[in-house]
Coordinates of C-alpha atoms and ligand atoms in Angstrom, one line a residue:
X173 CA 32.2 11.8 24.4
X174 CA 31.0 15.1 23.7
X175 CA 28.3 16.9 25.8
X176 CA 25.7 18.6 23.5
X177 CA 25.0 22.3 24.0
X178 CA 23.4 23.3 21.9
X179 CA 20.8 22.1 19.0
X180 CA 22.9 20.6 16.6
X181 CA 26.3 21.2 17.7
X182 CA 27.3 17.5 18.2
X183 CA 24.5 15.6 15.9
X184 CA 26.8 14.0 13.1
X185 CA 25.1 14.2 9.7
X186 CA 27.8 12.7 7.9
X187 CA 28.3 9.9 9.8
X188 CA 24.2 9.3 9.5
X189 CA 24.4 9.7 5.9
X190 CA 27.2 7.6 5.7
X191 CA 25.3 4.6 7.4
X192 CA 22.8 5.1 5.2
X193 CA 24.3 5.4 2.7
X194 CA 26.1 1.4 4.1
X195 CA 22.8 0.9 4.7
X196 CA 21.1 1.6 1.2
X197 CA 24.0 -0.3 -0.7
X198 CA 23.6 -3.6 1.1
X199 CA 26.8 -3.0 2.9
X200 CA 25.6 -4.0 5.9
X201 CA 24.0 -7.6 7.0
X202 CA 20.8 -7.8 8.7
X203 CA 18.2 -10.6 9.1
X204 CA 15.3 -9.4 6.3
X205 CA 12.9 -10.9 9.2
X206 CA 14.1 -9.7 13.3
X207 CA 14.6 -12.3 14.9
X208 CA 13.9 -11.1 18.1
X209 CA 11.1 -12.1 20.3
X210 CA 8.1 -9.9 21.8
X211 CA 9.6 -7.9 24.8
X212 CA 13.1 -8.4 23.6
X213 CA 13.6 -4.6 22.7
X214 CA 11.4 -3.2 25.2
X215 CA 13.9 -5.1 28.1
X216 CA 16.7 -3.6 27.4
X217 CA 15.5 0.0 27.1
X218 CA 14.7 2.3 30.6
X219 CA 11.8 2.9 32.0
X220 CA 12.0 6.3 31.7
X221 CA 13.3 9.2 29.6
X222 CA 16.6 10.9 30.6
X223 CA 17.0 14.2 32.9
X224 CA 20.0 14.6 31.2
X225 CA 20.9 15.3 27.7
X226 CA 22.7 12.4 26.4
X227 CA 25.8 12.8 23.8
X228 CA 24.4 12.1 19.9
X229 CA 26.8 8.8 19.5
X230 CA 25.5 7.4 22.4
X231 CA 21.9 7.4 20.6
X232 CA 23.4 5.9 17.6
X233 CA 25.4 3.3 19.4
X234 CA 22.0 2.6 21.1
X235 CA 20.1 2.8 17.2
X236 CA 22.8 0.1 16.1
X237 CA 23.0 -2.4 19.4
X238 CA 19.3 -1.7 20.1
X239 CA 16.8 -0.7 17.7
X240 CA 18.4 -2.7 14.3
X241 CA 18.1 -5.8 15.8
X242 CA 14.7 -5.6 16.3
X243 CA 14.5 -3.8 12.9
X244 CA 12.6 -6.0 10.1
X245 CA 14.5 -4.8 6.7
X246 CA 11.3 -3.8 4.6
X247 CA 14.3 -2.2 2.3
X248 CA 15.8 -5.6 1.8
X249 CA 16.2 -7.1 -2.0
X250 CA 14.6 -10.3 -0.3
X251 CA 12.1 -9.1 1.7
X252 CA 9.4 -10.7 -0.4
X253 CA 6.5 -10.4 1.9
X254 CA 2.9 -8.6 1.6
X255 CA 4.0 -6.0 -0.8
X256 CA 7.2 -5.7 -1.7
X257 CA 8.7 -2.2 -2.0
X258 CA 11.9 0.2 -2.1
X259 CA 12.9 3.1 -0.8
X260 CA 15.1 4.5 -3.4
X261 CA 18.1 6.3 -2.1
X262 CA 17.2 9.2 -3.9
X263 CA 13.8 9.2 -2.1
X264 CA 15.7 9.0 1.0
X265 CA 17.4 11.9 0.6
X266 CA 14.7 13.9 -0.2
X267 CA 12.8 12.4 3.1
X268 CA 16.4 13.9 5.0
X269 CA 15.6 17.4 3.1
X270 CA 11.7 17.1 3.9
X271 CA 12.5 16.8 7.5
X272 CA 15.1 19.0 7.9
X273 CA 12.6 21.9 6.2
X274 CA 9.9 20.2 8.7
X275 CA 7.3 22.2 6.4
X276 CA 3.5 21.8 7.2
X277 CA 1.9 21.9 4.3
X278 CA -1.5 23.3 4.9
X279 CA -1.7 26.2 3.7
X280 CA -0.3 27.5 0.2
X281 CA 1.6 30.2 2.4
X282 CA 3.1 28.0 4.9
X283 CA 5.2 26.9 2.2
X284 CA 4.4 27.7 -1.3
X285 CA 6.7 25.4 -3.3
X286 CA 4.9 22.5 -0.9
X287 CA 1.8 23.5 -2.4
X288 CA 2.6 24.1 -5.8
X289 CA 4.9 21.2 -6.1
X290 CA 2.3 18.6 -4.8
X291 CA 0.2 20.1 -7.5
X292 CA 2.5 19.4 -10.5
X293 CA 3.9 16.2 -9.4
X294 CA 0.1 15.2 -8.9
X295 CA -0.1 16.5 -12.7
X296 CA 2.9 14.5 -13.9
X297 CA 1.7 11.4 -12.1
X298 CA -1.9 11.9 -13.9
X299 CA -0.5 12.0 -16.9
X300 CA 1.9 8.9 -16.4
X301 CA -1.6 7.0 -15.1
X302 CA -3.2 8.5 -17.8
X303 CA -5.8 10.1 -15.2
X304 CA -4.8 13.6 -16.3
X305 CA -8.8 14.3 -16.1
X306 CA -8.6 13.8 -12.2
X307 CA -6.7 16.0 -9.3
X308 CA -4.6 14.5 -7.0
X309 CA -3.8 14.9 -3.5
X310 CA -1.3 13.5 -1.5
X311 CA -2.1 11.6 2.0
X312 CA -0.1 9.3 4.4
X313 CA -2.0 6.1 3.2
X314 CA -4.5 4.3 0.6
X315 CA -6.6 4.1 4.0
X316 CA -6.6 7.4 4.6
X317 CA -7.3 8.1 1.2
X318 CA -10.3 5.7 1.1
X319 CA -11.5 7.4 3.8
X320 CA -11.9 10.7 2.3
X321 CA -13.3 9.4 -0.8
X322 CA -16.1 7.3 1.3
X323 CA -16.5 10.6 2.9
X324 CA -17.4 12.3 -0.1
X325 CA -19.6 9.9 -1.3
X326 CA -21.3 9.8 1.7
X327 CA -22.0 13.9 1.4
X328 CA -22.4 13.4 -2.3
X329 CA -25.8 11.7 -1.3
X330 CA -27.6 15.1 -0.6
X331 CA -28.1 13.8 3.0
X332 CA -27.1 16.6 4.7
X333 CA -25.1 14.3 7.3
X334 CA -21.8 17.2 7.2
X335 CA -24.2 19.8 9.1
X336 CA -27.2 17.2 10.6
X337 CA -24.9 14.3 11.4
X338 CA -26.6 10.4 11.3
X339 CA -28.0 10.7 14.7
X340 CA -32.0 11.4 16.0
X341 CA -33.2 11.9 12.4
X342 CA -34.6 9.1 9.7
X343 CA -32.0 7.7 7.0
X344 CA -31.8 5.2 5.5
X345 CA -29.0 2.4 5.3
X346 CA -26.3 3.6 3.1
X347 CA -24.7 0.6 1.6
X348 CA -21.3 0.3 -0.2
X349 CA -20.4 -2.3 -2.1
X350 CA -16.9 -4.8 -2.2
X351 CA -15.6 -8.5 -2.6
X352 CA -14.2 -10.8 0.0
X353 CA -11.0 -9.6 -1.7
X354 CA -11.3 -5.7 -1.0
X355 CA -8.5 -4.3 1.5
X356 CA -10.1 -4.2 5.1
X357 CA -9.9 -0.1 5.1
X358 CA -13.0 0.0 3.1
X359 CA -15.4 -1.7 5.9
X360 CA -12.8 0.2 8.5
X361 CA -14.0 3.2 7.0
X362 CA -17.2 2.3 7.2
X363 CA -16.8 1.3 10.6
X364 CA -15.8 5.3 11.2
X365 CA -17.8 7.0 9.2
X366 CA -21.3 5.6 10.6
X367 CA -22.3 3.1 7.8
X368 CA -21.8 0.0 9.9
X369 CA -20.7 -3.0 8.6
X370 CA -23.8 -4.8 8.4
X371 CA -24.5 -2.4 5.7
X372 CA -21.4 -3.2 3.4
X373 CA -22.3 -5.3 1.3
X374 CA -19.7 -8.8 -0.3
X375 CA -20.5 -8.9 -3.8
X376 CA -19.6 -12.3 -5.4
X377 CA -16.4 -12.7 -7.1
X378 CA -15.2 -15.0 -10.3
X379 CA -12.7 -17.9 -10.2
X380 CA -10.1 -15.1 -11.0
X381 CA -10.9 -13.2 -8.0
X382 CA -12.7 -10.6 -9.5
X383 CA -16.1 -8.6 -9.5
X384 CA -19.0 -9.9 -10.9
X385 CA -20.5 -7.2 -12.5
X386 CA -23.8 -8.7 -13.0
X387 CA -24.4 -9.5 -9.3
X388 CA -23.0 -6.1 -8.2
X389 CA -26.2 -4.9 -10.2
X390 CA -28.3 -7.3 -8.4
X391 CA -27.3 -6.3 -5.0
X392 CA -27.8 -2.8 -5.5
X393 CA -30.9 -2.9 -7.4
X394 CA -32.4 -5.2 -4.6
X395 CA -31.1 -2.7 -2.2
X396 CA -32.7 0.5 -3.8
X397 CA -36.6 -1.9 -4.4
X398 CA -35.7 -2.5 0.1
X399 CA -35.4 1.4 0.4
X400 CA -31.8 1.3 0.9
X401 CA -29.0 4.2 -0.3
X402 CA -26.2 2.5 -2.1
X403 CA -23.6 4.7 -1.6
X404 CA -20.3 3.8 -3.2
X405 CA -19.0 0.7 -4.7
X406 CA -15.3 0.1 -4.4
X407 CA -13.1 -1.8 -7.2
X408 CA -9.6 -3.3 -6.4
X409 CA -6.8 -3.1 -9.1
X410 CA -4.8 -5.5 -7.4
X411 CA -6.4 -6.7 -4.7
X412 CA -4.0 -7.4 -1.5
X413 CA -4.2 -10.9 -1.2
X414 CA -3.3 -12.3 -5.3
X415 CA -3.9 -9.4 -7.4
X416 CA -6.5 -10.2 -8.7
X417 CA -8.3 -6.8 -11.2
X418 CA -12.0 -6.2 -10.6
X419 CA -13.4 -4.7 -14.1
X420 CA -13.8 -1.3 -13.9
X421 CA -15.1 -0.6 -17.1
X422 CA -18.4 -2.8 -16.9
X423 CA -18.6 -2.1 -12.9
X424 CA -18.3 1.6 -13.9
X425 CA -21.8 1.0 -16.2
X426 CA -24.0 0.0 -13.5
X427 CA -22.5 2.9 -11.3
X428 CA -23.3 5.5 -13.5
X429 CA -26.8 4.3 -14.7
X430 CA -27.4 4.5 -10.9
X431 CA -25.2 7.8 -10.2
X432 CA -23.2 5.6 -7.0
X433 CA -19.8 6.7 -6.3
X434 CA -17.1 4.6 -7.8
X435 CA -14.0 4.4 -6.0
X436 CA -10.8 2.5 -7.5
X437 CA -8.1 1.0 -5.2
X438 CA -5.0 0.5 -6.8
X439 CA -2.8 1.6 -4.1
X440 CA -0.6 -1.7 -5.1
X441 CA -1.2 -1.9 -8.7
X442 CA -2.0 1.3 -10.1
X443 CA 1.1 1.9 -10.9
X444 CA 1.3 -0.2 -13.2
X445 CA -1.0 1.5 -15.6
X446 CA 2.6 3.9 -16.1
X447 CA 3.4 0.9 -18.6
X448 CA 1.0 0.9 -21.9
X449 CA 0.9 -2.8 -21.5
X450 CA -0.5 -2.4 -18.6
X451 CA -3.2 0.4 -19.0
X452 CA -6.0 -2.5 -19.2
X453 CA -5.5 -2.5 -15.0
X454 CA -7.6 1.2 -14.9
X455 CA -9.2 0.6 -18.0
X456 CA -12.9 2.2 -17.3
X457 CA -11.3 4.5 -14.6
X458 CA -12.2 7.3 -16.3
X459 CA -15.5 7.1 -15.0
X460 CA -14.5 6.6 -11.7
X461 CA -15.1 9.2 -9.1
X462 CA -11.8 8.4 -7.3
X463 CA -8.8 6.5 -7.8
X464 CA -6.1 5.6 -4.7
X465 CA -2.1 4.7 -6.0
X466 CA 0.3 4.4 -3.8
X467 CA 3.4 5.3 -4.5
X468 CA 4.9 4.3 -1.4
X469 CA 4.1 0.8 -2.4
X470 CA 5.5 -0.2 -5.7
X471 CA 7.1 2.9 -7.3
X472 CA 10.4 3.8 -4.9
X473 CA 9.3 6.2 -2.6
X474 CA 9.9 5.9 1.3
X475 CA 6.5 5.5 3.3
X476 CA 4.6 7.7 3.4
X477 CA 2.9 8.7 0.1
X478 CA -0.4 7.6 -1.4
X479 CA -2.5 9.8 -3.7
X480 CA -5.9 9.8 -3.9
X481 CA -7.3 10.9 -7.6
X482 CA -10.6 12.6 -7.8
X483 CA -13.0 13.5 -10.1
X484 CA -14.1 16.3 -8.4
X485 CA -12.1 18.1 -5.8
X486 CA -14.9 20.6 -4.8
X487 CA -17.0 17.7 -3.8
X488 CA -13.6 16.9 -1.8
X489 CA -13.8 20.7 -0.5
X490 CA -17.2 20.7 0.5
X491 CA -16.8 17.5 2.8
X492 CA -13.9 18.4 4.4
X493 CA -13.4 22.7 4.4
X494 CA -13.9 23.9 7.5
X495 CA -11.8 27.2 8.1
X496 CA -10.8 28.5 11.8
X497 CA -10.2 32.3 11.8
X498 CA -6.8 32.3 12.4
X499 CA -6.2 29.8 9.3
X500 CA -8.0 32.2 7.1
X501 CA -6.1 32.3 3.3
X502 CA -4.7 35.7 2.5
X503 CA -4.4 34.9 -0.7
X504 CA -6.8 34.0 -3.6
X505 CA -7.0 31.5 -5.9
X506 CA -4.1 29.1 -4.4
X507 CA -5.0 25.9 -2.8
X508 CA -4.9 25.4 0.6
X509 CA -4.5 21.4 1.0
X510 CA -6.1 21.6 4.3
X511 CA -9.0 21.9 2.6
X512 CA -9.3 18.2 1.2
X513 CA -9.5 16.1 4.2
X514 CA -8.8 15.6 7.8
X515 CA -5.0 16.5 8.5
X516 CA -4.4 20.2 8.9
X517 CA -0.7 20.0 9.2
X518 CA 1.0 18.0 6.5
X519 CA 4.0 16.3 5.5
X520 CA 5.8 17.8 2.4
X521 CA 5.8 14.2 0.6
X522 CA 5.8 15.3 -3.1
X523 CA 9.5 16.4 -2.8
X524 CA 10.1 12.6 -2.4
X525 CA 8.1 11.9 -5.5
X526 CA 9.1 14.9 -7.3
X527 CA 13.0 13.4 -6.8
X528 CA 11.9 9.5 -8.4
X529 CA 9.8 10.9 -10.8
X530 CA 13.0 12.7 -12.0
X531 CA 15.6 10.9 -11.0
X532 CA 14.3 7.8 -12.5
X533 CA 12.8 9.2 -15.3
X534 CA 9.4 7.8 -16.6
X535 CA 10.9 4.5 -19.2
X536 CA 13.6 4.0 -15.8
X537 CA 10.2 3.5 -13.6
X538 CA 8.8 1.4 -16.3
X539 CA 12.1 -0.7 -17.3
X540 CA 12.1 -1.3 -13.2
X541 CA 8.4 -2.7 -12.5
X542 CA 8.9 -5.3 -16.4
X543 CA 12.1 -6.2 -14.3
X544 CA 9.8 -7.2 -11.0
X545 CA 7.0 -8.7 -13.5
X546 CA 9.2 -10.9 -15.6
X547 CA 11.2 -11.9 -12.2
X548 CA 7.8 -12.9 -10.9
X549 CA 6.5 -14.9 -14.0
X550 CA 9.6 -16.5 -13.9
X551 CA 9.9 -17.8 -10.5
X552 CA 5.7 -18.9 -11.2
X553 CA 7.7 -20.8 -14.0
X554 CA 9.6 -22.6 -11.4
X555 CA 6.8 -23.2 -8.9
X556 CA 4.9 -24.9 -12.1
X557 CA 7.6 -27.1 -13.3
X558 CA 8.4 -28.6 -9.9
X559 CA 5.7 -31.4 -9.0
X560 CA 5.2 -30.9 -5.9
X561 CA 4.3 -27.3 -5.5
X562 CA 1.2 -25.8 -7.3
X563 CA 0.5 -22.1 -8.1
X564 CA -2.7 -20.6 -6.8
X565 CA -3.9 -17.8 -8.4
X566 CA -3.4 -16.1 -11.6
X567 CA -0.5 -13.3 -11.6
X568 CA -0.7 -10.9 -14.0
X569 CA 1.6 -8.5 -11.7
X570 CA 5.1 -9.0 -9.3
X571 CA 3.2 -11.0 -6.6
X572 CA 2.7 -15.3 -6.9
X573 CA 0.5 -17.3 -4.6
X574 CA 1.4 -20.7 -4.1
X575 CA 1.7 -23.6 -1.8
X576 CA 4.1 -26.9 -1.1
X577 CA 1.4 -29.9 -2.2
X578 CA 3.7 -32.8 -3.0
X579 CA 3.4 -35.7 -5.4
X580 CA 3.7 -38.6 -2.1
X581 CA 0.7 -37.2 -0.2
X582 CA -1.7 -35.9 -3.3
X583 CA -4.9 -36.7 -2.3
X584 CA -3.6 -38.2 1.4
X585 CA -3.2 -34.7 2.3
X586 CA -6.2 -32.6 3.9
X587 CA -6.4 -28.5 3.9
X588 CA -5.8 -29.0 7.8
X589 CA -2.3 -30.8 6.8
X590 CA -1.5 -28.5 4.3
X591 CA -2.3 -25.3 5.8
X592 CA -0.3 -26.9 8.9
X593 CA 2.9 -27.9 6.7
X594 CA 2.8 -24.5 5.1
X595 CA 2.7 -22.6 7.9
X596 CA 5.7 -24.3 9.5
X597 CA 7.6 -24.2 5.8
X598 CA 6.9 -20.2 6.0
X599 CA 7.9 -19.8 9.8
X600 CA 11.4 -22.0 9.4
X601 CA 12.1 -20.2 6.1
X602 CA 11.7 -16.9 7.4
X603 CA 13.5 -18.1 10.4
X604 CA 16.1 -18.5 8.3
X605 CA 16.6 -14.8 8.3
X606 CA 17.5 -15.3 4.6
X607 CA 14.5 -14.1 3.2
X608 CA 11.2 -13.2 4.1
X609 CA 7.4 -14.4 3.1
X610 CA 3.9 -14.0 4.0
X611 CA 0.7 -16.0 3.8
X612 CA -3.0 -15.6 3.0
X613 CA -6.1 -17.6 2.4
X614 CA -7.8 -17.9 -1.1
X615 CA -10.8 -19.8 -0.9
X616 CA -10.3 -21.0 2.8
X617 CA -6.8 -22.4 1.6
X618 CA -3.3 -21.2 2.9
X619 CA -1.1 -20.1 0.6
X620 CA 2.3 -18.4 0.6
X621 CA 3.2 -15.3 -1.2
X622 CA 5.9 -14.2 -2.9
X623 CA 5.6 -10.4 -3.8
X624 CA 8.4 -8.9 -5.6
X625 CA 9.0 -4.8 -6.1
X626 CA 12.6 -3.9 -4.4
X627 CA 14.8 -1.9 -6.5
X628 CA 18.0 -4.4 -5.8
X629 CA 16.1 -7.6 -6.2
X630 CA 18.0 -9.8 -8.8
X631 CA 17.3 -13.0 -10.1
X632 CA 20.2 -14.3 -7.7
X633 CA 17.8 -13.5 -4.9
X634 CA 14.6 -14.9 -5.9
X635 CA 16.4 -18.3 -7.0
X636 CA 17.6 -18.3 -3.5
X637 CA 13.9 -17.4 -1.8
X638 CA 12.9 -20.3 -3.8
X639 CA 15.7 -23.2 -2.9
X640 CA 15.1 -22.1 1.0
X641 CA 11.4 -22.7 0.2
X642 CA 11.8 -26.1 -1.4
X643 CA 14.4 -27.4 0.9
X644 CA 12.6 -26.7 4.1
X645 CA 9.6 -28.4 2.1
X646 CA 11.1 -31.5 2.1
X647 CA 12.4 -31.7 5.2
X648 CA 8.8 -30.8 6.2
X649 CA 7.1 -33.0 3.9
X650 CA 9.7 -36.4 5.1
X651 CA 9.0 -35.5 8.6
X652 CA 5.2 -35.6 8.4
X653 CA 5.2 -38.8 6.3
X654 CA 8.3 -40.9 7.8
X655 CA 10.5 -39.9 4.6
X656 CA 8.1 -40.8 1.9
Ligands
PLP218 N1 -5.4 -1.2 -0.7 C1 -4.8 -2.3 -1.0 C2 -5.2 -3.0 -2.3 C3 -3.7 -2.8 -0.3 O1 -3.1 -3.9 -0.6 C4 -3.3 -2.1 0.9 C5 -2.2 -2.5 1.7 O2 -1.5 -3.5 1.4 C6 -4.0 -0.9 1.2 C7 -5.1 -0.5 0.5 C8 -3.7 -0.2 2.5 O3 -2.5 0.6 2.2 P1 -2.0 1.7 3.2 O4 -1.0 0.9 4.1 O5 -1.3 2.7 2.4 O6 -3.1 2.2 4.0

């Protein structure tokens, strides 16, 4: 073994990229699920870190005997849990390039082309969205994106709360506005930035899932007669747990009559709206005040990379601007990114996106996400010819909710049996190795998910999520009822 001496003399690049490059191809085997148990990893690694330099193929043997098996393989083809997604080889390499430049992108002068790059790809990406109206800027997550854009909302009240805070002085309660179906980082940001959660406010949904409009416009109007300051209302494009679309458009009437923020999350489904069949998901986003899409969720690019879309990027500036002497621009009329939210340093991600955008080529995107839609519907095709499963919720995108209900114990069977005999179906399944699932609950009912969005997903692998599923059903489902 080699002793290092200096940086870089003994790190091996080409045997990293050649694992990786196993890796990416599906060369190389792994459980989608680790099938280790908690503390499993943590035993067999020291208690402390090394006096010594250690040798670079001593850290990969270590990665490899180590880390991988306690490695769940979100890059799988039949990794069908929460959201599915991809990180595209090409995405990877630009990740390898990224870090390698280890730019922080603050600045316009700490690394022009990370500047003006971000810009352009935000431009291309607004155009594909058909947002070309809005600016985009790229954070680590739809979380910290919704953040930033409860953040402006909250200083687009005229409340002074930037420079007087929310402390010793009179307000009043600032609401904001969801479904039981919104992503928890709304009433987490809410939680941060001082609103509390008593003040966000469950609008009721439909049997689809979605918004009711009409009661939105009750809750708020109520609010203002109480003396309350509804501050934002948040519409999902895809909500986590089934999809499911609030409508923007009509949603978007009552916010403007009222002049509330309106803030779209589509981190999942946004991109979507790439496909002109599917520009009814952000239909009425154009009077939005932001937009989150994530393209580290559904279109190929390596975590992390969400953009946040806004109307307005001054009102962004004004929340967030705050400029230490020795980060004062030199130069005028560029765009300092550290402008628009928390982070000061930041990650060059849009060299990441710049590569899929071009690599793939807008109609390869598009031909890509029809291929995880019509492997989706087709699998909901199988669920609904097979008696003794039912689909539970409408899916318009790559994600299906269902649940193992059979014919022998219809109407024998309570929600505490099924949620039981679900559970244990997902947890043997997934024990399997084979593929991997995850749950929710719609209505107080478990359901499984199957969400579908890798990049080497086939048919092949979706039939076989969906044998493992009904064959450890059975087995289940004889067990509980002596063979029945
Ligand atoms: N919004 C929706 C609709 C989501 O489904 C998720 C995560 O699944 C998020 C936001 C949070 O995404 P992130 O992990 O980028 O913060």
């Amino acid at each position: 073994m080699k002793k290092s001496t200096s940086v870089n003399d003994d790190c091996e690049f080409a045997a990293v990229a050649g694992w990786i490059d196993k890796y990416l191809s599906g060369d190389l085997k792994y459980p989608v699920l680790a099938q280790v148990a908690p503390g499993d990893i943590r035993a067999q690694l020291p208690s402390s870190a090394p006096e010594q330099g250690e040798p670079f193929d001593a850290l990969m043997a270590d990665f490899e005997r180590t880390v991988l098996p306690g490695i769940t393989h979100w890059n799988s083809p039949r990794f069908f849990a929460y959201f599915a997604t991809s990180a595209a080889p090409v995405a990877v390499a630009a990740e390898a390039l990224a870090a390698a430049l280890d730019v922080k992108a603050m600045l316009w002068r700490t690394s022009p082309a990370a500047t003006e790059l971000e810009e352009v790809v935000m431009e291309w990406l607004g155009k594909l969205l058909g947002v070309e109206q809005f600016t985009g800027i790229i954070y680590d997550t739809a979380s910290i994106g919704g953040f930033t854009a409860l953040a402006a909302a909250r200083e687009s009240l005229g409340l002074h709360i930037r420079e007087r805070g929310m402390t010793a002085r009179d307000l009043p309660a600032l609401r904001v506005y969801v479904t039981e179906h919104t992503h928890s980082h709304i009433p987490k940001a809410c939680i941060a930035l001082g609103i509390g959660l008593e003040n966000v406010v469950v609008v009721e949904s439909d049997d689809r899932f979605a918004m009711r409009p009409g009661d939105l416009q009750k809750h708020i109007d109520r609010d203002i007669a109480a003396g309350m300051r509804p501050m934002c209302v948040v519409a999902t494009a895809g909500t986590t747990s089934t999809t499911s679309c609030d409508p923007i458009a009509p949603i978007a009437q009552v916010t403007r009559a009222r002049n509330i923020w309106l803030h779209v999350d589509a981190a999942y489904a946004g991109v979507a709206a790439i496909m002109p069949e599917y520009r009814w998901i952000l239909e009425g986003v154009e009077h939005a005040d932001s937009l989150v899409v994530n393209p580290h969720k559904w279109l190929f690019v390596p975590m992390d990379c969400s953009v946040l879309y806004v109307r307005d990027p001054e009102q962004l500036r004004r929340t967030f601007s705050l400029i230490p002497e020795y980060l004062r621009s030199q130069e005028e009329r560029v765009r300092n990114y550290m402008d628009y939210g928390l982070q000061l340093g930041r990650r060059f991600r849009a060299l990441k996106l710049w590569f899929v955008l071009r690599y793939f080529g807008a109609e390869g995107l598009r031909e890509r996400l029809r291929g995880h839609i019509a492997l989706a519907q087709e699998f909901a095709s199988w669920v609904r010819a097979d008696p003794d499963w039912e689909v539970m919720a409408p899916h318009p995108l790559s994600v299906v909710c269902l649940r193992y209900n059979p014919v022998h114990t219809h109407g024998l069977s309570s929600e505490d049996w099924l949620e039981l005999t679900n559970a244990q179906v997902m947890e043997s399944v997934n024990r399997t190795g084979e593929v991997f699932l995850s749950h929710t609950k719609i209505g107080g009912r478990f359901v499984l998910r199957m969400a579908i969005g890798n990049l080497r997903t086939t048919r092949a692998d979706v039939a076989c999520a969906w044998e493992i599923l009904r064959s450890h059903a059975r087995r289940r489902g004889m067990k509980a009822y002596g063979g029945g």
